[in-house]
Short mmCIF file of C-alpha atoms and ligand atoms in Angstrom, two decimals:
data_model
loop_
_atom_site.label_atom_id
_atom_site.label_comp_id
_atom_site.label_asym_id
_atom_site.label_seq_id
_atom_site.Cartn_x
_atom_site.Cartn_y
_atom_site.Cartn_z
CA UNK A 69 -62.04 78.05 204.81
CA UNK A 70 -61.00 74.86 206.59
CA UNK A 71 -63.89 73.64 208.76
CA UNK A 72 -61.70 70.82 210.10
CA UNK A 73 -59.05 73.18 211.45
CA UNK A 74 -61.66 75.53 212.85
CA UNK A 75 -63.46 72.76 214.75
CA UNK A 76 -60.11 71.46 215.99
CA UNK A 77 -59.21 74.93 217.20
CA UNK A 78 -62.49 75.16 219.10
CA UNK A 79 -61.66 71.90 220.85
CA UNK A 80 -58.45 73.36 222.24
CA UNK A 81 -60.30 75.01 225.12
CA UNK A 82 -61.72 71.60 226.20
CA UNK A 83 -63.66 68.53 225.06
CA UNK A 84 -67.07 69.10 223.44
CA UNK A 85 -69.96 67.24 221.89
CA UNK A 86 -70.63 67.50 218.18
CA UNK A 87 -73.75 69.59 218.63
CA UNK A 88 -71.90 71.93 220.97
CA UNK A 89 -69.14 72.35 218.36
CA UNK A 90 -71.72 73.17 215.71
CA UNK A 91 -73.43 75.73 217.90
CA UNK A 92 -70.16 77.47 218.79
CA UNK A 93 -68.99 77.43 215.18
CA UNK A 94 -72.26 78.96 213.93
CA UNK A 95 -72.17 81.60 216.63
CA UNK A 96 -68.59 82.70 215.94
CA UNK A 97 -68.03 82.05 212.25
CA UNK A 98 -71.20 80.83 210.56
CA UNK A 99 -73.16 84.06 210.40
CA UNK A 100 -74.41 83.52 206.87
CA UNK A 101 -73.72 79.79 206.48
CA UNK A 102 -74.44 77.61 209.51
CA UNK A 103 -72.97 74.10 209.46
CA UNK A 104 -75.11 71.03 208.80
CA UNK A 105 -74.94 68.30 211.42
CA UNK A 106 -73.83 65.97 208.64
CA UNK A 107 -70.80 68.19 207.95
CA UNK A 108 -69.83 68.19 211.61
CA UNK A 109 -70.00 64.42 211.99
CA UNK A 110 -68.24 63.75 208.68
CA UNK A 111 -65.48 66.15 209.70
CA UNK A 112 -65.16 64.67 213.18
CA UNK A 113 -64.86 61.12 211.89
CA UNK A 114 -62.12 62.24 209.50
CA UNK A 115 -60.26 63.96 212.35
CA UNK A 116 -60.73 60.86 214.46
CA UNK A 117 -59.31 58.65 211.72
CA UNK A 118 -56.30 60.94 211.36
CA UNK A 119 -55.61 60.87 215.08
CA UNK A 120 -56.20 64.60 215.53
CA UNK A 121 -59.07 64.07 217.99
CA UNK A 122 -60.07 61.22 220.25
CA UNK A 123 -63.34 60.19 221.85
CA UNK A 124 -63.33 61.45 225.39
CA UNK A 125 -66.56 59.82 226.46
CA UNK A 126 -69.93 58.58 225.25
CA UNK A 127 -73.27 59.51 226.78
CA UNK A 128 -76.66 58.21 225.99
CA UNK A 129 -79.16 59.48 228.51
CA UNK A 130 -82.00 57.49 227.00
CA UNK A 131 -81.62 58.95 223.50
CA UNK A 132 -79.02 58.29 220.80
CA UNK A 133 -75.36 58.02 221.73
CA UNK A 134 -73.44 61.29 221.87
CA UNK A 135 -69.68 61.29 221.58
CA UNK A 136 -67.57 63.82 223.35
CA UNK A 137 -64.41 64.74 221.42
CA UNK A 138 -61.06 65.89 222.75
CA UNK A 139 -58.14 67.27 220.75
CA UNK A 140 -54.89 65.25 220.70
CA UNK A 141 -51.34 66.59 220.74
CA UNK A 142 -51.17 65.94 217.00
CA UNK A 143 -54.36 67.98 216.65
CA UNK A 144 -52.87 70.92 218.54
CA UNK A 145 -49.78 70.77 216.32
CA UNK A 146 -52.05 70.72 213.27
CA UNK A 147 -53.95 73.86 214.37
CA UNK A 148 -50.67 75.64 215.09
CA UNK A 149 -49.33 74.75 211.63
CA UNK A 150 -52.52 75.93 209.92
CA UNK A 151 -52.47 79.26 211.74
CA UNK A 152 -48.79 79.81 211.04
CA UNK A 153 -49.09 79.04 207.33
CA UNK A 154 -50.07 82.19 205.38
CA UNK A 155 -52.89 81.79 202.90
CA UNK A 156 -52.16 82.04 199.20
CA UNK A 157 -53.04 85.66 198.47
CA UNK A 158 -56.21 85.89 196.43
CA UNK A 159 -59.28 88.08 196.49
CA UNK A 160 -62.11 87.24 198.86
CA UNK A 161 -60.22 85.18 201.38
CA UNK A 162 -61.36 87.49 204.19
CA UNK A 163 -63.57 84.87 205.80
CA UNK A 164 -60.61 82.50 206.18
CA UNK A 165 -58.37 85.25 207.48
CA UNK A 166 -61.01 86.46 209.90
CA UNK A 167 -61.49 82.93 211.19
CA UNK A 168 -57.75 82.48 211.68
CA UNK A 169 -57.45 85.75 213.60
CA UNK A 170 -60.36 84.95 215.90
CA UNK A 171 -59.13 81.42 216.47
CA UNK A 172 -55.63 82.67 217.28
CA UNK A 173 -57.14 85.01 219.89
CA UNK A 174 -59.36 82.27 221.30
CA UNK A 175 -56.45 79.87 221.66
CA UNK A 176 -54.05 82.42 223.11
CA UNK A 177 -51.72 82.48 220.11
CA UNK A 178 -50.10 85.57 218.61
CA UNK A 179 -52.64 87.02 216.18
CA UNK A 180 -50.30 89.91 215.30
CA UNK A 181 -47.67 87.43 214.09
CA UNK A 182 -50.24 85.71 211.93
CA UNK A 183 -51.26 89.04 210.37
CA UNK A 184 -47.61 89.96 209.79
CA UNK A 185 -46.89 86.66 208.06
CA UNK A 186 -49.93 87.17 205.84
CA UNK A 187 -48.87 90.72 205.13
CA UNK A 188 -45.47 89.67 203.82
CA UNK A 189 -47.04 86.91 201.75
CA UNK A 190 -49.33 89.47 200.11
CA UNK A 191 -46.48 91.88 199.52
CA UNK A 192 -44.38 89.09 198.04
CA UNK A 193 -47.04 88.44 195.40
CA UNK A 194 -47.43 92.18 194.80
CA UNK A 195 -43.69 92.40 194.07
CA UNK A 196 -43.93 89.62 191.53
CA UNK A 197 -46.90 91.30 189.84
CA UNK A 198 -45.15 94.69 189.88
CA UNK A 199 -42.13 93.12 188.22
CA UNK A 200 -44.29 91.47 185.58
CA UNK A 201 -46.05 94.77 185.00
CA UNK A 202 -42.76 96.58 184.54
CA UNK A 203 -41.67 94.17 181.83
CA UNK A 204 -45.03 93.57 180.18
CA UNK A 205 -47.15 95.26 177.53
CA UNK A 206 -50.27 97.30 178.24
CA UNK A 207 -52.50 94.23 178.56
CA UNK A 208 -50.15 92.69 181.14
CA UNK A 209 -50.06 95.98 182.98
CA UNK A 210 -53.83 96.24 183.22
CA UNK A 211 -54.29 92.65 184.30
CA UNK A 212 -51.56 92.95 186.92
CA UNK A 213 -53.00 96.26 188.13
CA UNK A 214 -56.37 94.66 188.70
CA UNK A 215 -54.82 92.01 190.92
CA UNK A 216 -52.61 94.60 192.63
CA UNK A 217 -55.53 96.82 193.62
CA UNK A 218 -57.39 93.84 195.10
CA UNK A 219 -54.34 92.70 197.04
CA UNK A 220 -53.84 96.23 198.27
CA UNK A 221 -57.40 96.23 199.61
CA UNK A 222 -56.66 92.97 201.47
CA UNK A 223 -53.54 94.52 202.90
CA UNK A 224 -55.43 97.52 204.18
CA UNK A 225 -57.81 95.16 205.90
CA UNK A 226 -54.86 93.33 207.47
CA UNK A 227 -53.44 96.64 208.74
CA UNK A 228 -56.77 97.75 210.12
CA UNK A 229 -57.31 94.42 211.84
CA UNK A 230 -53.81 94.55 213.31
CA UNK A 231 -54.63 97.96 214.75
CA UNK A 232 -57.89 96.65 216.23
CA UNK A 233 -56.68 93.35 217.70
CA UNK A 234 -57.08 94.59 221.24
CA UNK A 235 -60.72 95.47 220.73
CA UNK A 236 -61.42 92.30 218.77
CA UNK A 237 -59.97 90.25 221.64
CA UNK A 238 -62.37 91.93 224.06
CA UNK A 239 -65.29 91.03 221.83
CA UNK A 240 -64.46 87.40 221.07
CA UNK A 241 -62.93 86.25 224.33
CA UNK A 242 -65.46 84.85 226.80
CA UNK B 289 -23.23 94.11 215.30
CA UNK B 290 -24.07 95.05 211.71
CA UNK B 291 -25.36 92.46 209.25
CA UNK B 292 -22.61 91.26 206.93
CA UNK B 293 -22.25 93.27 203.75
CA UNK B 294 -24.63 96.04 204.81
CA UNK B 295 -23.92 99.58 203.66
CA UNK B 296 -25.97 101.35 206.28
CA UNK B 297 -27.16 99.79 209.52
CA UNK B 298 -28.92 100.99 212.65
CA UNK B 299 -28.85 99.00 215.85
CA UNK B 300 -31.23 99.34 218.79
CA UNK B 301 -32.11 103.00 218.25
CA UNK B 302 -34.00 104.90 220.93
CA UNK B 303 -35.30 108.44 220.50
CA UNK B 304 -37.76 110.28 222.73
CA UNK B 305 -39.38 113.64 222.06
CA UNK B 306 -40.44 115.04 225.45
CA UNK B 307 -42.33 112.08 226.85
CA UNK B 308 -43.18 110.60 223.44
CA UNK B 309 -41.01 107.62 222.51
CA UNK B 310 -40.56 107.87 218.73
CA UNK B 311 -38.06 105.01 218.47
CA UNK B 312 -37.91 102.22 221.01
CA UNK B 313 -35.26 99.74 219.98
CA UNK B 314 -35.33 99.96 216.19
CA UNK B 315 -32.83 98.02 214.08
CA UNK B 316 -32.48 98.26 210.35
CA UNK B 317 -30.03 97.61 207.54
CA UNK B 318 -29.69 98.18 203.83
CA UNK B 319 -27.20 96.66 201.40
CA UNK B 320 -25.51 98.48 198.51
CA UNK B 321 -27.99 98.94 195.67
CA UNK B 322 -30.90 97.50 197.64
CA UNK B 323 -34.35 99.11 197.70
CA UNK B 324 -35.97 98.68 201.13
CA UNK B 325 -39.49 99.84 201.95
CA UNK B 326 -40.20 101.06 205.48
CA UNK B 327 -43.88 100.64 206.31
CA UNK B 328 -46.08 100.92 209.37
CA UNK B 329 -48.91 102.93 210.92
CA UNK B 330 -48.88 106.72 211.18
CA UNK B 331 -46.80 107.92 214.12
CA UNK B 332 -44.95 104.61 214.47
CA UNK B 333 -41.55 106.23 213.94
CA UNK B 334 -40.79 105.76 210.24
CA UNK B 335 -39.67 109.33 209.55
CA UNK B 336 -37.69 109.45 212.78
CA UNK B 337 -35.88 106.25 211.75
CA UNK B 338 -35.12 107.73 208.34
CA UNK B 339 -33.79 110.95 209.90
CA UNK B 340 -31.55 108.99 212.27
CA UNK B 341 -30.24 106.84 209.41
CA UNK B 342 -29.42 109.97 207.41
CA UNK B 343 -27.69 111.63 210.35
CA UNK B 344 -30.23 114.48 210.46
CA UNK B 345 -31.47 113.48 213.91
CA UNK B 346 -29.19 112.06 216.60
CA UNK B 347 -30.71 109.12 218.49
CA UNK B 348 -30.65 109.13 222.32
CA UNK B 349 -28.97 105.73 222.19
CA UNK B 350 -28.09 103.05 219.68
CA UNK B 351 -25.74 103.19 216.72
CA UNK B 352 -25.94 104.07 213.05
CA UNK B 353 -23.08 102.69 210.98
CA UNK B 354 -22.41 103.79 207.42
CA UNK B 355 -19.67 102.13 205.40
CA UNK B 356 -18.08 100.87 208.62
CA UNK B 357 -18.09 104.29 210.34
CA UNK B 358 -20.32 105.27 213.22
CA UNK B 359 -22.26 108.46 212.49
CA UNK B 360 -22.30 109.58 216.13
CA UNK B 361 -18.51 109.49 216.18
CA UNK B 362 -18.33 112.00 213.33
CA UNK B 363 -18.35 115.79 213.69
CA UNK B 364 -21.37 117.84 212.55
CA UNK B 365 -19.30 119.04 209.61
CA UNK B 366 -18.34 115.47 208.77
CA UNK B 367 -21.97 114.37 208.79
CA UNK B 368 -23.03 117.32 206.61
CA UNK B 369 -20.29 116.49 204.13
CA UNK B 370 -21.44 112.87 204.07
CA UNK B 371 -25.02 113.95 203.37
CA UNK B 372 -23.80 116.08 200.47
CA UNK B 373 -21.56 113.49 198.86
CA UNK B 374 -23.13 110.13 199.66
CA UNK B 375 -26.83 110.72 200.36
CA UNK B 376 -29.77 111.97 198.30
CA UNK B 377 -33.21 112.99 199.59
CA UNK B 378 -36.78 113.01 198.29
CA UNK B 379 -39.66 114.16 200.46
CA UNK B 380 -43.39 114.40 200.06
CA UNK B 381 -43.40 118.04 198.95
CA UNK B 382 -41.92 121.48 199.46
CA UNK B 383 -38.34 120.49 198.88
CA UNK B 384 -37.40 122.42 195.73
CA UNK B 385 -35.99 125.94 196.07
CA UNK B 386 -38.76 128.15 194.65
CA UNK B 387 -36.44 130.92 193.42
CA UNK B 388 -34.37 128.56 191.26
CA UNK B 389 -35.41 127.02 187.94
CA UNK B 390 -35.94 123.26 187.86
CA UNK B 391 -32.60 122.57 186.20
CA UNK B 392 -30.83 124.79 188.75
CA UNK B 393 -32.57 122.84 191.49
CA UNK B 394 -31.41 119.53 190.06
CA UNK B 395 -27.87 120.86 189.60
CA UNK B 396 -27.70 122.14 193.20
CA UNK B 397 -26.12 119.06 194.85
CA UNK B 398 -23.34 119.09 192.23
CA UNK B 399 -22.79 122.82 192.65
CA UNK B 400 -22.50 122.33 196.44
CA UNK B 401 -19.88 119.68 195.75
CA UNK B 402 -17.90 122.24 193.76
CA UNK B 403 -18.82 121.27 190.20
CA UNK B 404 -18.78 124.19 187.71
CA UNK B 405 -22.17 125.57 186.68
CA UNK B 406 -22.13 124.51 183.04
CA UNK B 407 -21.03 120.97 183.73
CA UNK B 408 -23.45 120.64 186.65
CA UNK B 409 -26.42 121.77 184.58
CA UNK B 410 -25.39 119.49 181.72
CA UNK B 411 -25.46 116.47 184.05
CA UNK B 412 -28.70 117.77 185.60
CA UNK B 413 -30.34 117.86 182.17
CA UNK B 414 -29.32 114.27 181.48
CA UNK B 415 -31.02 113.14 184.70
CA UNK B 416 -34.08 115.23 183.92
CA UNK B 417 -34.32 113.55 180.53
CA UNK B 418 -34.08 110.14 182.20
CA UNK B 419 -36.96 111.15 184.44
CA UNK B 420 -38.87 112.64 181.49
CA UNK B 421 -38.94 116.22 182.80
CA UNK B 422 -36.26 117.89 180.69
CA UNK B 423 -39.03 119.97 179.08
CA UNK B 424 -39.64 121.88 182.33
CA UNK B 425 -35.94 122.64 182.89
CA UNK B 426 -36.34 126.41 182.59
CA UNK B 427 -39.52 126.64 184.69
CA UNK B 428 -39.65 127.39 188.39
CA UNK B 429 -41.09 124.77 190.79
CA UNK B 430 -44.26 126.86 191.22
CA UNK B 431 -44.97 126.51 187.50
CA UNK B 432 -44.92 122.70 187.20
CA UNK B 433 -47.40 119.98 188.23
CA UNK B 434 -47.01 117.91 191.39
CA UNK B 435 -45.93 114.86 189.42
CA UNK B 436 -43.38 116.86 187.43
CA UNK B 437 -42.07 118.51 190.59
CA UNK B 438 -41.66 115.11 192.20
CA UNK B 439 -39.66 113.79 189.25
CA UNK B 440 -37.48 116.91 189.38
CA UNK B 441 -36.89 116.13 193.06
CA UNK B 442 -35.97 112.53 192.19
CA UNK B 443 -33.53 113.79 189.54
CA UNK B 444 -31.99 116.07 192.15
CA UNK B 445 -31.68 113.21 194.64
CA UNK B 446 -29.86 111.05 192.09
CA UNK B 447 -27.76 113.65 190.23
CA UNK B 448 -24.65 113.37 192.40
CA UNK B 449 -24.80 109.53 192.16
CA UNK B 450 -25.26 109.03 195.89
CA UNK B 451 -24.79 105.68 197.60
CA UNK B 452 -28.15 105.99 199.40
CA UNK B 453 -31.35 107.83 198.55
CA UNK B 454 -33.75 108.50 201.43
CA UNK B 455 -37.32 108.92 200.26
CA UNK B 456 -40.10 109.81 202.74
CA UNK B 457 -43.55 109.30 201.17
CA UNK B 458 -42.25 110.42 197.77
CA UNK B 459 -45.58 109.67 196.12
CA UNK B 460 -47.82 110.78 198.97
CA UNK B 461 -49.21 113.79 197.13
CA UNK B 462 -49.62 112.14 193.72
CA UNK B 463 -52.43 110.18 192.05
CA UNK B 464 -51.76 106.48 191.52
CA UNK B 465 -50.65 106.78 187.89
CA UNK B 466 -48.15 109.55 188.66
CA UNK B 467 -47.07 107.88 191.87
CA UNK B 468 -46.27 104.66 190.07
CA UNK B 469 -44.39 106.44 187.32
CA UNK B 470 -42.25 108.21 189.91
CA UNK B 471 -41.56 104.88 191.67
CA UNK B 472 -40.74 103.17 188.40
CA UNK B 473 -38.28 105.89 187.43
CA UNK B 474 -36.79 106.17 190.92
CA UNK B 475 -36.17 102.43 191.35
CA UNK B 476 -35.00 101.91 187.79
CA UNK B 477 -32.53 104.80 187.96
CA UNK B 478 -31.32 103.72 191.38
CA UNK B 479 -30.80 100.13 190.21
CA UNK B 480 -28.91 101.27 187.13
CA UNK B 481 -26.65 103.47 189.23
CA UNK B 482 -26.30 100.93 192.07
CA UNK B 483 -27.86 103.36 194.54
CA UNK B 484 -29.56 101.96 197.65
CA UNK B 485 -33.00 103.38 198.47
CA UNK B 486 -34.67 103.65 201.86
CA UNK B 487 -38.30 104.24 200.99
CA UNK B 488 -40.85 105.24 203.63
CA UNK B 489 -44.39 104.60 202.44
CA UNK B 490 -47.73 103.45 203.76
CA UNK B 491 -48.91 102.39 200.30
CA UNK B 492 -48.49 98.71 199.51
CA UNK B 493 -48.44 99.30 195.76
CA UNK B 494 -45.53 101.70 196.23
CA UNK B 495 -43.74 99.29 198.58
CA UNK B 496 -44.11 96.59 195.93
CA UNK B 497 -41.35 98.36 193.98
CA UNK B 498 -38.88 97.46 196.73
CA UNK B 499 -36.68 94.38 197.12
CA UNK B 500 -37.59 93.96 200.78
CA UNK B 501 -39.77 95.61 203.39
CA UNK B 502 -39.53 96.37 207.06
CA UNK B 503 -42.49 97.23 209.32
CA UNK B 504 -42.19 99.78 212.11
CA UNK B 505 -44.66 99.45 214.99
CA UNK B 506 -44.49 101.51 218.18
CA UNK B 507 -40.98 102.69 217.39
CA UNK B 508 -39.68 99.19 216.85
CA UNK B 509 -38.95 97.42 213.64
CA UNK B 510 -38.05 93.89 213.13
CA UNK B 511 -35.46 93.72 210.43
CA UNK B 512 -35.32 90.03 209.62
CA UNK B 513 -31.61 90.24 208.91
CA UNK B 514 -31.13 90.78 212.61
CA UNK B 515 -33.36 87.86 213.49
CA UNK B 516 -30.74 85.29 212.44
N1 LIG C 603 -39.78 116.90 216.02
C1 LIG C 603 -40.63 116.25 216.81
N2 LIG C 603 -41.03 116.78 217.99
C2 LIG C 603 -41.85 116.11 218.82
N3 LIG C 603 -42.39 114.91 218.56
C3 LIG C 603 -42.06 114.31 217.40
C4 LIG C 603 -41.17 114.96 216.47
N4 LIG C 603 -41.01 114.13 215.41
C5 LIG C 603 -41.78 113.06 215.65
N5 LIG C 603 -42.40 113.16 216.84
C6 LIG C 603 -43.27 112.13 217.46
O1 LIG C 603 -42.64 110.88 217.36
C7 LIG C 603 -43.53 109.86 216.95
C8 LIG C 603 -43.06 109.22 215.65
O2 LIG C 603 -43.15 110.20 214.62
P1 LIG C 603 -42.72 109.94 213.11
O3 LIG C 603 -42.80 111.24 212.39
O4 LIG C 603 -41.40 109.25 213.09
O5 LIG C 603 -43.86 108.93 212.63
P2 LIG C 603 -44.18 108.36 211.16
O6 LIG C 603 -44.17 106.89 211.29
O7 LIG C 603 -43.27 108.98 210.16
O8 LIG C 603 -45.68 108.84 210.94
P3 LIG C 603 -46.42 109.31 209.57
O9 LIG C 603 -46.77 108.06 208.83
O10 LIG C 603 -47.66 109.97 210.10
O11 LIG C 603 -45.52 110.23 208.83
C9 LIG C 603 -44.90 110.50 216.87
O12 LIG C 603 -45.59 110.28 218.08
C10 LIG C 603 -44.58 111.97 216.69
O13 LIG C 603 -45.60 112.77 217.24
MG1 LIG C 604 -43.55 110.33 208.54
#
């Protein structure tokens, strides 16, 4: 999963401090793996260098300086491109897909379109595997079948999520 | 308004049953020899779309064009004749005539087109061999397994070398091994004969045998060929 894109996406609703970003990320996506502060600041300085965020203000009420980050137009374009680009189908990418769906809902983009694009990407790979299976020997068939069953499970999840987008939106939107 | 080179195309179909909209602006097309999977949630309108394409159900509005002719402009008799000569059908189950033997079932479309019994059953046996069910030729549908029955049905759908086969959940009642074998034989035979297939399925592994897929949601399907 791309932490950079996810943090960028969270910035779309308005400028935030690093610690605020971390807290929101952990709350929405980091159930089993909260971010380290180090990860957040390393990511933010990379985004800053690439012009995807800018510093919106610096505060230091007595303590250490705290930067407030804002997303740039280039950053918004980058989030849009990430969401629109289907993931390479492979087992266990649910956490990335889940993040993309939630982020699309949070940023008011079309989550159904994203799921549809992913769906056709999965089916495209399944066609290739089916073709290979048809021409291959028994070993090829079994190996392809293993991948096909996993991809099919992903696809079922995509369908189910598509059918539950309305309810998911109610849960994740503030 | 039909995509260039398409054999069968539907444009902006609407169909309502009572107050239930089954189709709400569906467009679809299939090219000669192409295998297209129609997917989507239960109740989204897949079967209704298939029935409209095959001229079994008349849409409230919208057009279905086959080989340059509009189905709604044809007479009932004309549409029935078209179904006999140009279309083949495979459904989930219950489609074979129980009183006839399997080979008689397969030969039926040819017989209805006026082919003599002996010749019709000879051709039927060839198709049954291709689908690996020639050994049940003399049995009645009630005496064969689900997978065998389904292959007999596929042989029947293909026997008159139709231009389009309509298949609605053809593997729905089969286990995955049998389902895949049926799909393999159906798509291979169709490709050899240059027959187009419109395949309704909710199973991704079955849809993976197609060249292209279309998703129906809430009575609408986005056929990307129309999106140009
Ligand atoms: N003959 C009919 N009379 C009344 N309503 C119908 C009829 N045929 C279909 N419908 C309704 O139209 C809608 C679409 O039905 P359709 O059979 O096309 O769905 P489907 O996508 O094939 O579903 P499934 O995957 O469950 O087979 C449904 O709401 C269904 O209840
Ligand atoms: Mg149906």
